[in-house]
PDB file of N, CA and C in Angstrom:
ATOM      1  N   UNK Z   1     120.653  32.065  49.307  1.00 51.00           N
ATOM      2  CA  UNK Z   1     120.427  33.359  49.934  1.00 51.00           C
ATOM      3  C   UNK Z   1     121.160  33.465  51.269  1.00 51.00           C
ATOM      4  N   UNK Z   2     121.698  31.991  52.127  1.00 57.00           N
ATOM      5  CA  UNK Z   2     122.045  32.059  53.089  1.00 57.00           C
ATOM      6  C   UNK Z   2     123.214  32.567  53.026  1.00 57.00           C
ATOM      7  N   UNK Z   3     124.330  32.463  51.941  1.00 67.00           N
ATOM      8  CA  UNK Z   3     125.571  32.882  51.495  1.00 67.00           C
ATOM      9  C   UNK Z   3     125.467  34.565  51.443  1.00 67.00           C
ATOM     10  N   UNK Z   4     124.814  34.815  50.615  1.00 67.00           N
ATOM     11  CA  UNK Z   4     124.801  36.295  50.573  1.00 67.00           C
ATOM     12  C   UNK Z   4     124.705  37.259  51.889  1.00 67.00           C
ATOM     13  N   UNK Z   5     123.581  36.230  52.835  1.00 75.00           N
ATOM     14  CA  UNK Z   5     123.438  36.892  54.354  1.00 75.00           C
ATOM     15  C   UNK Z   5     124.787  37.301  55.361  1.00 75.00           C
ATOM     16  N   UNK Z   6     125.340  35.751  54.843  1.00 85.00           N
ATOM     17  CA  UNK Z   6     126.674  35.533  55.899  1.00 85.00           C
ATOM     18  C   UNK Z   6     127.290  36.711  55.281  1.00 85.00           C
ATOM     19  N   UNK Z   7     127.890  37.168  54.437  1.00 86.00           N
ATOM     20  CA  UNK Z   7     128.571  37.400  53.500  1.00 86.00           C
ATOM     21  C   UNK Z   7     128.359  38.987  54.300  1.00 86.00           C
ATOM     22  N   UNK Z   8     127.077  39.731  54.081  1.00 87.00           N
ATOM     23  CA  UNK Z   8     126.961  40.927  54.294  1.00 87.00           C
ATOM     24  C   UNK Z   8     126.808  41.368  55.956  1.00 87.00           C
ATOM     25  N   UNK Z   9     126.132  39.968  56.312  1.00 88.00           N
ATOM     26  CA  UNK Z   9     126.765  40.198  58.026  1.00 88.00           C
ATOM     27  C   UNK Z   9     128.573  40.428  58.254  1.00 88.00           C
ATOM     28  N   UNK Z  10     129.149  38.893  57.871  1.00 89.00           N
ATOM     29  CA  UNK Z  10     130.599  39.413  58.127  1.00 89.00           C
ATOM     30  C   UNK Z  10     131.165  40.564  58.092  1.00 89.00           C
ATOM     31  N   UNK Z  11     130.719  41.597  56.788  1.00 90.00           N
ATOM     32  CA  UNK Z  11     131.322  42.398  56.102  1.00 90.00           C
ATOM     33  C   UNK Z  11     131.082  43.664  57.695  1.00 90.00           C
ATOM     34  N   UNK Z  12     129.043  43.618  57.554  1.00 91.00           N
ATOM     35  CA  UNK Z  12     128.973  44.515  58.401  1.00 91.00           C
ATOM     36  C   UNK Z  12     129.314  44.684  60.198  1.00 91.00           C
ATOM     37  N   UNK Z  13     129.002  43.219  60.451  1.00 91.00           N
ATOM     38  CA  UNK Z  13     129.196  42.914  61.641  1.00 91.00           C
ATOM     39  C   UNK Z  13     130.589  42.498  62.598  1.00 91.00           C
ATOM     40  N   UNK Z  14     131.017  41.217  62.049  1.00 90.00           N
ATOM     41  CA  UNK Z  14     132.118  40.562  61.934  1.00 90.00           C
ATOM     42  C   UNK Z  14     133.295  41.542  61.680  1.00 90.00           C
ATOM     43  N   UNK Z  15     133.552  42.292  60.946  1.00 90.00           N
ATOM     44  CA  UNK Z  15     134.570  43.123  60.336  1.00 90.00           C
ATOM     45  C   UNK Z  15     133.853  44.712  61.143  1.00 90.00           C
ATOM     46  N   UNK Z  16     133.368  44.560  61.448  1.00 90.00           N
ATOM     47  CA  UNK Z  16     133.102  46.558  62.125  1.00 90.00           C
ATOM     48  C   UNK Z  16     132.791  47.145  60.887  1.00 90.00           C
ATOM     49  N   UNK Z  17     132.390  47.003  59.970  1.00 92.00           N
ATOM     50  CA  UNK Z  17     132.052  48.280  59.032  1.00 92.00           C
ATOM     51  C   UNK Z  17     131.138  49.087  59.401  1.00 92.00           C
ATOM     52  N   UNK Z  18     130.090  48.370  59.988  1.00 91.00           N
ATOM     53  CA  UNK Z  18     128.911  49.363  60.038  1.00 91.00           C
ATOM     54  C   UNK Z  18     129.316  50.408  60.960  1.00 91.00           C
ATOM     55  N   UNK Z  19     129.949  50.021  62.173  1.00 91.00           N
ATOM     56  CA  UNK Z  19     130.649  51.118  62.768  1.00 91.00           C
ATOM     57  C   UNK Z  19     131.090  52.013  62.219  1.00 91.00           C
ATOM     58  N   UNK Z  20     131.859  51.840  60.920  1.00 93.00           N
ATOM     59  CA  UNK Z  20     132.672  52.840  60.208  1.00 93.00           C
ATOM     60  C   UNK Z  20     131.670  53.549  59.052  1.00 93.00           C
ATOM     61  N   UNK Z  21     130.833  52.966  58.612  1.00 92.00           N
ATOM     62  CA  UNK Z  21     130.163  53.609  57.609  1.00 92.00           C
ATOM     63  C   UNK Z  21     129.299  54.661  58.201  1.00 92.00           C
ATOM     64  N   UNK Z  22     129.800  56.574  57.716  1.00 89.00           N
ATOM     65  CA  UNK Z  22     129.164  57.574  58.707  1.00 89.00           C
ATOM     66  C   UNK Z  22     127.769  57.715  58.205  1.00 89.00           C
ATOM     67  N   UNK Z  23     126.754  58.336  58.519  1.00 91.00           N
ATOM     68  CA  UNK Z  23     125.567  59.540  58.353  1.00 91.00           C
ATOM     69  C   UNK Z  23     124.996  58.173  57.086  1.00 91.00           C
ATOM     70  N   UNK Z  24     124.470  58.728  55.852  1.00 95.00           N
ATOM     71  CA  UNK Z  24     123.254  57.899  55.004  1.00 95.00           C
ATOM     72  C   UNK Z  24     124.478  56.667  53.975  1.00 95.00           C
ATOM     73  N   UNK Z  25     125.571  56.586  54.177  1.00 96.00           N
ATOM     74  CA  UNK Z  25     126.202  56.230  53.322  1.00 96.00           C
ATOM     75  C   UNK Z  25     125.964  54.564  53.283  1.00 96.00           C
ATOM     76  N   UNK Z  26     125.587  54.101  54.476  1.00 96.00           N
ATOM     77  CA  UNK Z  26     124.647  52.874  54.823  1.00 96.00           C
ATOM     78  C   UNK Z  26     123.526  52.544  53.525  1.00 96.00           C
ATOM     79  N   UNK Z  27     123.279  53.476  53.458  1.00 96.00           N
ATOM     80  CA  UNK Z  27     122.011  53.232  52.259  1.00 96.00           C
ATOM     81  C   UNK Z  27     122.525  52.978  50.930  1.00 96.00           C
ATOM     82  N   UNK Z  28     123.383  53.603  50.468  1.00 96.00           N
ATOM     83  CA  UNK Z  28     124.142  53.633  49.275  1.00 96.00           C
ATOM     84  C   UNK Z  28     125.082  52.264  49.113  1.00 96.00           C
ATOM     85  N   UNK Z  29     125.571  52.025  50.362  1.00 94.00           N
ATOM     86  CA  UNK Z  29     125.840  50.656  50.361  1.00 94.00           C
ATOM     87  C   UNK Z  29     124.806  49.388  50.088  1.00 94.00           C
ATOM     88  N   UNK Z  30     124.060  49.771  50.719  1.00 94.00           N
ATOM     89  CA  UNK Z  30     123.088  48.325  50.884  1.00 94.00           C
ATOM     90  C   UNK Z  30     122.012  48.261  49.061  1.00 94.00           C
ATOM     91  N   UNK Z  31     122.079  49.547  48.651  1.00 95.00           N
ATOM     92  CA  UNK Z  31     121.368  49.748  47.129  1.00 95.00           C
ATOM     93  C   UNK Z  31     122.473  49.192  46.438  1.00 95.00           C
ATOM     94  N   UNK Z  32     124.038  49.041  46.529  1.00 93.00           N
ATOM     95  CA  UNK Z  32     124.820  48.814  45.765  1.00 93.00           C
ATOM     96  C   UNK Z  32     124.698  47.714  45.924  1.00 93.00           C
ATOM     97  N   UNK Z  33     125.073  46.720  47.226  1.00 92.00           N
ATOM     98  CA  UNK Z  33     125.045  45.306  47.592  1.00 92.00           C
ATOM     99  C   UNK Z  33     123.466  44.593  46.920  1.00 92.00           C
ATOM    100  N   UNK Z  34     122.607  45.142  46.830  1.00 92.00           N
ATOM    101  CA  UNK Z  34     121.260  44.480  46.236  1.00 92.00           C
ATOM    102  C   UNK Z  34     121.480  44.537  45.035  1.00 92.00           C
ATOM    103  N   UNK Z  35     122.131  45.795  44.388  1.00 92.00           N
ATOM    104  CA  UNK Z  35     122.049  45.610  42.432  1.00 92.00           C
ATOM    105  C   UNK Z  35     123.146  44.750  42.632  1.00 92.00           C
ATOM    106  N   UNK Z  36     124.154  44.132  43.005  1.00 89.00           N
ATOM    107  CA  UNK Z  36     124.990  42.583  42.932  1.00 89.00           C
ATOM    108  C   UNK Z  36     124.865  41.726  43.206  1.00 89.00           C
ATOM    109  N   UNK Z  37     123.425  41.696  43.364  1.00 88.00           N
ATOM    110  CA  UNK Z  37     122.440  40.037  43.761  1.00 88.00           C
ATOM    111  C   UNK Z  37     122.918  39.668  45.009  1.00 88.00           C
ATOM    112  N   UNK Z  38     123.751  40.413  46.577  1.00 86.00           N
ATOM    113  CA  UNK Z  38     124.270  40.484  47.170  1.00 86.00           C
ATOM    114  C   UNK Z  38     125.093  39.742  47.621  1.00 86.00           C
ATOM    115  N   UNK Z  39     126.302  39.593  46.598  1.00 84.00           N
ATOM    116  CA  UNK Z  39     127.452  38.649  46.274  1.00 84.00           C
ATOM    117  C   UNK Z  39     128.300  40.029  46.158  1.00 84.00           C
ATOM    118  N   UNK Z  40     129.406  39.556  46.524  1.00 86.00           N
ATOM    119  CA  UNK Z  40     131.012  40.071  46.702  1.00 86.00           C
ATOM    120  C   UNK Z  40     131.495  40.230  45.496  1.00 86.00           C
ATOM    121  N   UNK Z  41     132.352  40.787  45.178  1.00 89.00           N
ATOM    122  CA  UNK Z  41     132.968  40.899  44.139  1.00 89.00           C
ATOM    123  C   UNK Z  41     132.623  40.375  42.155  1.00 89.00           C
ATOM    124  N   UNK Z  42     131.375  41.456  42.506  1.00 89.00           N
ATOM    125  CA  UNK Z  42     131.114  41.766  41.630  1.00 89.00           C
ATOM    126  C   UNK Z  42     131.304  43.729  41.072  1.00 89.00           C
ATOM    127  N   UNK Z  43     130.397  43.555  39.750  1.00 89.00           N
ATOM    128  CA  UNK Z  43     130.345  45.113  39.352  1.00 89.00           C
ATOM    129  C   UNK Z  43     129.056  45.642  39.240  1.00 89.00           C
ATOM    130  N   UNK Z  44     128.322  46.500  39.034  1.00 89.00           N
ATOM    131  CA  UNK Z  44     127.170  47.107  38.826  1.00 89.00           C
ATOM    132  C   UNK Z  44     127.515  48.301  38.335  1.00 89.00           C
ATOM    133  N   UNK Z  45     126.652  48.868  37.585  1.00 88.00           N
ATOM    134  CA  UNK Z  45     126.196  50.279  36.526  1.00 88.00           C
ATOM    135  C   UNK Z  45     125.472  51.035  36.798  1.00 88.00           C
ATOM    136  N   UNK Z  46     125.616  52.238  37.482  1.00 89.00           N
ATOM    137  CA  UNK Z  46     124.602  53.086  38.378  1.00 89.00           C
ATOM    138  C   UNK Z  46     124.881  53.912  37.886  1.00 89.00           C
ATOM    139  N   UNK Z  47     123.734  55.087  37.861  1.00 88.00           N
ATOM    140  CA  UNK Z  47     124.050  56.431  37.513  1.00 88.00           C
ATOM    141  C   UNK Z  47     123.688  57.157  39.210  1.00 88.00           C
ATOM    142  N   UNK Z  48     124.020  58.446  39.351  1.00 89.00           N
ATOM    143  CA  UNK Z  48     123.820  59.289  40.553  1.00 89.00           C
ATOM    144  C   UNK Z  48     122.135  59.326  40.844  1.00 89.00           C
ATOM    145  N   UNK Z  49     121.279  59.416  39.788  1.00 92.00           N
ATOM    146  CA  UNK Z  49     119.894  59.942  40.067  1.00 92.00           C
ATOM    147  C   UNK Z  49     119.118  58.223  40.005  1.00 92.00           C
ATOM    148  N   UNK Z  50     119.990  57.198  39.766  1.00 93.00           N
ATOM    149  CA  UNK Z  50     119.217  55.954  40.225  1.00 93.00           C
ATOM    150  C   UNK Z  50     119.608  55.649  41.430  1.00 93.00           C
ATOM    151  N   UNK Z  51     120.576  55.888  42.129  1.00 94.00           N
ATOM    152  CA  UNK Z  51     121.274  55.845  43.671  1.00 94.00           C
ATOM    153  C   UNK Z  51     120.233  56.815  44.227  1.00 94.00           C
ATOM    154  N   UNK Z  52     120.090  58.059  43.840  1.00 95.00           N
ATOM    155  CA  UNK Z  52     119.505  59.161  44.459  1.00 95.00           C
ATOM    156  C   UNK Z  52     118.028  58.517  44.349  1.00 95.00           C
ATOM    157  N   UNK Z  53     117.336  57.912  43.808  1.00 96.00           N
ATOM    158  CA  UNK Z  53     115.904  57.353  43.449  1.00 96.00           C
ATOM    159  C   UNK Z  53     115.690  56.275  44.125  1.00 96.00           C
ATOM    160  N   UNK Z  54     116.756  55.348  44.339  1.00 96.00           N
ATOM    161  CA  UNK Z  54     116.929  54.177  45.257  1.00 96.00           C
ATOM    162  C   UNK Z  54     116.671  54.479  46.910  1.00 96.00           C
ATOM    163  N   UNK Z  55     117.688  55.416  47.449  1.00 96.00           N
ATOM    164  CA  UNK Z  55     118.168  55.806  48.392  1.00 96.00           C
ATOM    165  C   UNK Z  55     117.147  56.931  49.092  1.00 96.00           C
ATOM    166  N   UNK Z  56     116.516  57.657  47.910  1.00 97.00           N
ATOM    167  CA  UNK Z  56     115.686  58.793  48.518  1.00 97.00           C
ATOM    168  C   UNK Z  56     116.657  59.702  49.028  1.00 97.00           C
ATOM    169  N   UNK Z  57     117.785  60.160  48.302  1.00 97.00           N
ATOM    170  CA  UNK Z  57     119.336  61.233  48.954  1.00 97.00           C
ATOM    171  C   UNK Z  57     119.823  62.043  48.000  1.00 97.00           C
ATOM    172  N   UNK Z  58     119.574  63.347  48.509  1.00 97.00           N
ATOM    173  CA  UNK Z  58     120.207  64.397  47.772  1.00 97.00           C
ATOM    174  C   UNK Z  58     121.532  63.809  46.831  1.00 97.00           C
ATOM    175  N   UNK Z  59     121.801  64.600  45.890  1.00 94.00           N
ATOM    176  CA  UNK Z  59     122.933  64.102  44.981  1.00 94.00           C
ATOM    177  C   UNK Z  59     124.233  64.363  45.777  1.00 94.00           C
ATOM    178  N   UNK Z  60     124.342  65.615  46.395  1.00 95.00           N
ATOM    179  CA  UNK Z  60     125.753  66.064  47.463  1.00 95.00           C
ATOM    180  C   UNK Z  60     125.530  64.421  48.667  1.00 95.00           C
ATOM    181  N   UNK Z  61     124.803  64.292  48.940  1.00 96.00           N
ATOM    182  CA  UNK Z  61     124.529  63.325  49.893  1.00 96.00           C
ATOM    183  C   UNK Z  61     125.046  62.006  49.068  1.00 96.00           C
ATOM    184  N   UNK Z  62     124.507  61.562  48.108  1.00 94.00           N
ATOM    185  CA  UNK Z  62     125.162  60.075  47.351  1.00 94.00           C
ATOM    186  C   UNK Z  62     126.388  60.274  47.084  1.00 94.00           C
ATOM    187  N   UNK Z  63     127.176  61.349  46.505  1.00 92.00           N
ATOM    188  CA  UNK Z  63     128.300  61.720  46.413  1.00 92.00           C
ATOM    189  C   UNK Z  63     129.357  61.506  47.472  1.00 92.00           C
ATOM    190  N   UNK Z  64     128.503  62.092  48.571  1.00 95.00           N
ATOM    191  CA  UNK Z  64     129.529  62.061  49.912  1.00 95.00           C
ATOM    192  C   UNK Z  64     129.728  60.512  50.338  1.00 95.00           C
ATOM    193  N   UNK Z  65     128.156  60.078  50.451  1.00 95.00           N
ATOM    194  CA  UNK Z  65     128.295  58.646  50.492  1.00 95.00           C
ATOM    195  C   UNK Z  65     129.210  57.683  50.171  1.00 95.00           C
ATOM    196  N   UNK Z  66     129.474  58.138  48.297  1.00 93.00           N
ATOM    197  CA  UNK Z  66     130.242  57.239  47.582  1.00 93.00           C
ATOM    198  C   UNK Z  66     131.497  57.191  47.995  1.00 93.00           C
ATOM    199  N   UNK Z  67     132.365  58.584  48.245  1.00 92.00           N
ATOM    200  CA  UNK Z  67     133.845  59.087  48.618  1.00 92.00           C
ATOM    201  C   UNK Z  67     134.011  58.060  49.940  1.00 92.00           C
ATOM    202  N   UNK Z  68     133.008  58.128  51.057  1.00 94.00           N
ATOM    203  CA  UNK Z  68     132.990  57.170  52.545  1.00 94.00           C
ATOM    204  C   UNK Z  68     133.628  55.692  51.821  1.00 94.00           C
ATOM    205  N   UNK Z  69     132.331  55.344  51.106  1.00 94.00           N
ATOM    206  CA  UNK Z  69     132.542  54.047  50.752  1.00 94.00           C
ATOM    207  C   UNK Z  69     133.943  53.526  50.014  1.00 94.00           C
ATOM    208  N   UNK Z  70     134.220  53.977  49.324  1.00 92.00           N
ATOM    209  CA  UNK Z  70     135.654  54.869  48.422  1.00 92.00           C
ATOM    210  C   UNK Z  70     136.612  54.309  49.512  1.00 92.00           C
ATOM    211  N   UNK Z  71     136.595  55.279  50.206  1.00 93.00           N
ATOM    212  CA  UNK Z  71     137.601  55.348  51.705  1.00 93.00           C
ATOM    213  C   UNK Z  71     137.638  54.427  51.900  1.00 93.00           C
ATOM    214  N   UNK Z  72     136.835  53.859  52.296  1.00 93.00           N
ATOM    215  CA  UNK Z  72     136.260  52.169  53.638  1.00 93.00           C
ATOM    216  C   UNK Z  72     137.047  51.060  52.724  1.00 93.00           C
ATOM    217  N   UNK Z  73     136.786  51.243  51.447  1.00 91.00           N
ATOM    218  CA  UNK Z  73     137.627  50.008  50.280  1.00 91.00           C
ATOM    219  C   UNK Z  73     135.724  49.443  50.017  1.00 91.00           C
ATOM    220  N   UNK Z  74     134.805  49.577  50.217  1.00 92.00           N
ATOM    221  CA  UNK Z  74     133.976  48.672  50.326  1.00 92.00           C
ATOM    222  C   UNK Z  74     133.182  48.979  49.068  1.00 92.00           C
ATOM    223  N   UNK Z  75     133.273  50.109  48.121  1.00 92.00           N
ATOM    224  CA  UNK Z  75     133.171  50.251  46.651  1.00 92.00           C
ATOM    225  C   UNK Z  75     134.049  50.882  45.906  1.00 92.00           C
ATOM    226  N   UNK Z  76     134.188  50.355  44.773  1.00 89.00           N
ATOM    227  CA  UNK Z  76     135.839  51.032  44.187  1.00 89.00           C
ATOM    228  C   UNK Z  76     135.251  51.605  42.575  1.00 89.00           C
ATOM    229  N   UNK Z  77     135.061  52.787  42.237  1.00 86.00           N
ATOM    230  CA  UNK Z  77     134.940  53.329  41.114  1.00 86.00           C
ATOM    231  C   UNK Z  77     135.419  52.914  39.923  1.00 86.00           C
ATOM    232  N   UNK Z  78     135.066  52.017  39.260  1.00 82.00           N
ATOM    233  CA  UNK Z  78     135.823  51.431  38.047  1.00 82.00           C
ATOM    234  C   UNK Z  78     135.984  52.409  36.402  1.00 82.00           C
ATOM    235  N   UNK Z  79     134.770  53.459  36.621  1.00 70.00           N
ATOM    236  CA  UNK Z  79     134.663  54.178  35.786  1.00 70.00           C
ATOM    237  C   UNK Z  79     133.969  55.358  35.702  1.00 70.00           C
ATOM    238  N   UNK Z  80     135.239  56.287  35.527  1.00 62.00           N
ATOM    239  CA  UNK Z  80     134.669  58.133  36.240  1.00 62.00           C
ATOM    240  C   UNK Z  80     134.122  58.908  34.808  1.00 62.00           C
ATOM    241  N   UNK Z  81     133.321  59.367  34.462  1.00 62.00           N
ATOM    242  CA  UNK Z  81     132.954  60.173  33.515  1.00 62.00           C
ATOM    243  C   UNK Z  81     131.644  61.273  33.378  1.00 62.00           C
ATOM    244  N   UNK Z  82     132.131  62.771  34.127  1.00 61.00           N
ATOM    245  CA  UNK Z  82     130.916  63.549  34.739  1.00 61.00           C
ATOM    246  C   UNK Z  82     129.846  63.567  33.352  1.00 61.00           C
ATOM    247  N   UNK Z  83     128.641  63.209  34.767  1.00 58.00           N
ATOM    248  CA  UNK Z  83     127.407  63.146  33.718  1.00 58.00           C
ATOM    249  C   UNK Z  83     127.586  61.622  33.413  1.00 58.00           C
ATOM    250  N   UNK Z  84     128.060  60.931  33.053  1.00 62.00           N
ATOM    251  CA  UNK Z  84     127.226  59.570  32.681  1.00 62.00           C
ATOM    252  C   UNK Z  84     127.185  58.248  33.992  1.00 62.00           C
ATOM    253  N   UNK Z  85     126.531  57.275  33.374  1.00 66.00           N
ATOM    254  CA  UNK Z  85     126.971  56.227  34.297  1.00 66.00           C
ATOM    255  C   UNK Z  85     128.465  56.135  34.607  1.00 66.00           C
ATOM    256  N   UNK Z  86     127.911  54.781  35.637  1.00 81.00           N
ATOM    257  CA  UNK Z  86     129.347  54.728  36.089  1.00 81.00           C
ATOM    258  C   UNK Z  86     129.564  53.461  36.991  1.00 81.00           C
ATOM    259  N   UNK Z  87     129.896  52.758  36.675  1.00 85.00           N
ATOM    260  CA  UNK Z  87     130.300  51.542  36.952  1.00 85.00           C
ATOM    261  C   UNK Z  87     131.393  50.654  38.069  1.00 85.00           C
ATOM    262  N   UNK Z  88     130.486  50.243  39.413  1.00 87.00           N
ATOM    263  CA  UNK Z  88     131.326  50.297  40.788  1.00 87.00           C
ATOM    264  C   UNK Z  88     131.460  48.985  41.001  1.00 87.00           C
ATOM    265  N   UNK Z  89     132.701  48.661  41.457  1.00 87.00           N
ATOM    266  CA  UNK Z  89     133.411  46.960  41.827  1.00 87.00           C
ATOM    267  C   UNK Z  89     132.551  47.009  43.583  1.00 87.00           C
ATOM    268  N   UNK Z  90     131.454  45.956  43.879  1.00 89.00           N
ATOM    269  CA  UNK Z  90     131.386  45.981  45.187  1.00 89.00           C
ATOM    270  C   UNK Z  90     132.437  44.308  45.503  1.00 89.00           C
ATOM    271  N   UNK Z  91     133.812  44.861  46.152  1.00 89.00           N
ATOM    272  CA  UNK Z  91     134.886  43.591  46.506  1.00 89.00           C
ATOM    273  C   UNK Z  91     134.361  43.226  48.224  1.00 89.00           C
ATOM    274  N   UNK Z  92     134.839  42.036  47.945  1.00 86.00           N
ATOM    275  CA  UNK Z  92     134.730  41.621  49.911  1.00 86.00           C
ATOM    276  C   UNK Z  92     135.708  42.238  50.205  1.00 86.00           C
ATOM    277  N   UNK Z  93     135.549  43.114  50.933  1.00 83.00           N
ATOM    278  CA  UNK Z  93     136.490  44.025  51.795  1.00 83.00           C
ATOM    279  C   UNK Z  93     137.428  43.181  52.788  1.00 83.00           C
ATOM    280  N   UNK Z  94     138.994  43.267  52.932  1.00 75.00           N
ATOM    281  CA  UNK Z  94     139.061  42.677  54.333  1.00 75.00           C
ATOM    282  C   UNK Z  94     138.979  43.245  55.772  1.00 75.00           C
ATOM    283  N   UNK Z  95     139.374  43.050  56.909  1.00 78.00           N
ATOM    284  CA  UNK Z  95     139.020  43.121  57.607  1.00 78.00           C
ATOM    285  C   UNK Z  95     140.264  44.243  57.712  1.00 78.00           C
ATOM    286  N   UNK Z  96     139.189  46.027  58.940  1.00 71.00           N
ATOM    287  CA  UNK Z  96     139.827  46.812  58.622  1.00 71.00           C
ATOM    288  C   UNK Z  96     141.148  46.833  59.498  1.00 71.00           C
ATOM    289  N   UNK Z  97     141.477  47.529  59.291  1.00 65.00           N
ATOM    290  CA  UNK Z  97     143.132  48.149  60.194  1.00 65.00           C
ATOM    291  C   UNK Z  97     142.502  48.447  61.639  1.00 65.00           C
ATOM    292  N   UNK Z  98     142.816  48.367  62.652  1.00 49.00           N
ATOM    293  CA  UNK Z  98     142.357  49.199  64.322  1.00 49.00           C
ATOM    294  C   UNK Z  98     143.001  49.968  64.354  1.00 49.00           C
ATOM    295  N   UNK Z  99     143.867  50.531  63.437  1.00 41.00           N
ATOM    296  CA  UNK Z  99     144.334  52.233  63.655  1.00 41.00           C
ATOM    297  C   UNK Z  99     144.007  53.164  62.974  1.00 41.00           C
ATOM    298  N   UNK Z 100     142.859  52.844  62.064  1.00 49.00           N
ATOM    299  CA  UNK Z 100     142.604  53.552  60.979  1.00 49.00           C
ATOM    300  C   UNK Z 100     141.168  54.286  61.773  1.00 49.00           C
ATOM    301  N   UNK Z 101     140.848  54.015  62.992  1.00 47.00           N
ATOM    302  CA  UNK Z 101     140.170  55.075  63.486  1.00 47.00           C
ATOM    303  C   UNK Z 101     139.487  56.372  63.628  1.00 47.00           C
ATOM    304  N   UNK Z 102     140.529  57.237  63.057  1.00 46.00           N
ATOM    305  CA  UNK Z 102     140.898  58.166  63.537  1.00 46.00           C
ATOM    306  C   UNK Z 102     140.931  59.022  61.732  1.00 46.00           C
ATOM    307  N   UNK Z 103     140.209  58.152  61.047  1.00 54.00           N
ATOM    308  CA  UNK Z 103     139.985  58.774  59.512  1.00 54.00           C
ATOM    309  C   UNK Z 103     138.817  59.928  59.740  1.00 54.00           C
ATOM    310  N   UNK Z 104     139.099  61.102  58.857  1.00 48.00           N
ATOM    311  CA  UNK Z 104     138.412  62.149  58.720  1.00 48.00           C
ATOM    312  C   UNK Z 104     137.140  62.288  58.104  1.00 48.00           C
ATOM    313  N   UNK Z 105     136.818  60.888  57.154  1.00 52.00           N
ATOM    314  CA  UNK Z 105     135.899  61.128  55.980  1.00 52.00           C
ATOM    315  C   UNK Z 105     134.904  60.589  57.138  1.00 52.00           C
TER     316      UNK Z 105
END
């Protein structure tokens, strides 16, 4: 369990993400990082209304979430199909750019 800790500190701490991750998208992360036994580079199978059930977040809200995370590199959509599941790579992110600041999402 101590691995998984380091692992999601680095990501959040060590590397600035949490800085970068805006408004509830924090939550959507940390529901994704728990359905991957909170190990790196793995996959998980979520639908929108088990994120939304997890998270307690409007569907526009998990959505927006997901696009952040999207952005950040810190979940990558492996499989798009409106209306069904959908299946997300959570990768160890590396460490971000210092000019990428200045992103809109």
């Amino acid at each position: 369990m101590s691995t998984q800790t380091d692992w999601l500190r680095s990501v959040l701490f060590d590397r600035g993400y949490l800085g970068r991750i805006k408004g509830e998208a924090i939550k959507v992360y940390l529901v994704m990082v728990a359905a991957c036994g909170g190990r790196p580079d793995r996959s998980v199978t979520m639908s929108l209304s088990q994120l939304m059930d997890r998270t307690a977040l409007s569907c526009p809200t998990v959505i927006q979430s997901l696009s952040r995370l999207e952005h950040l590199g810190l979940v990558v959509s492996t499989t798009r199909q409106r209306g069904r599941v959908t299946t997300y790579y959570v990768p160890d992110p590396p460490d971000p750019e210092s000019d990428s600041e200045s992103d809109p999402l």
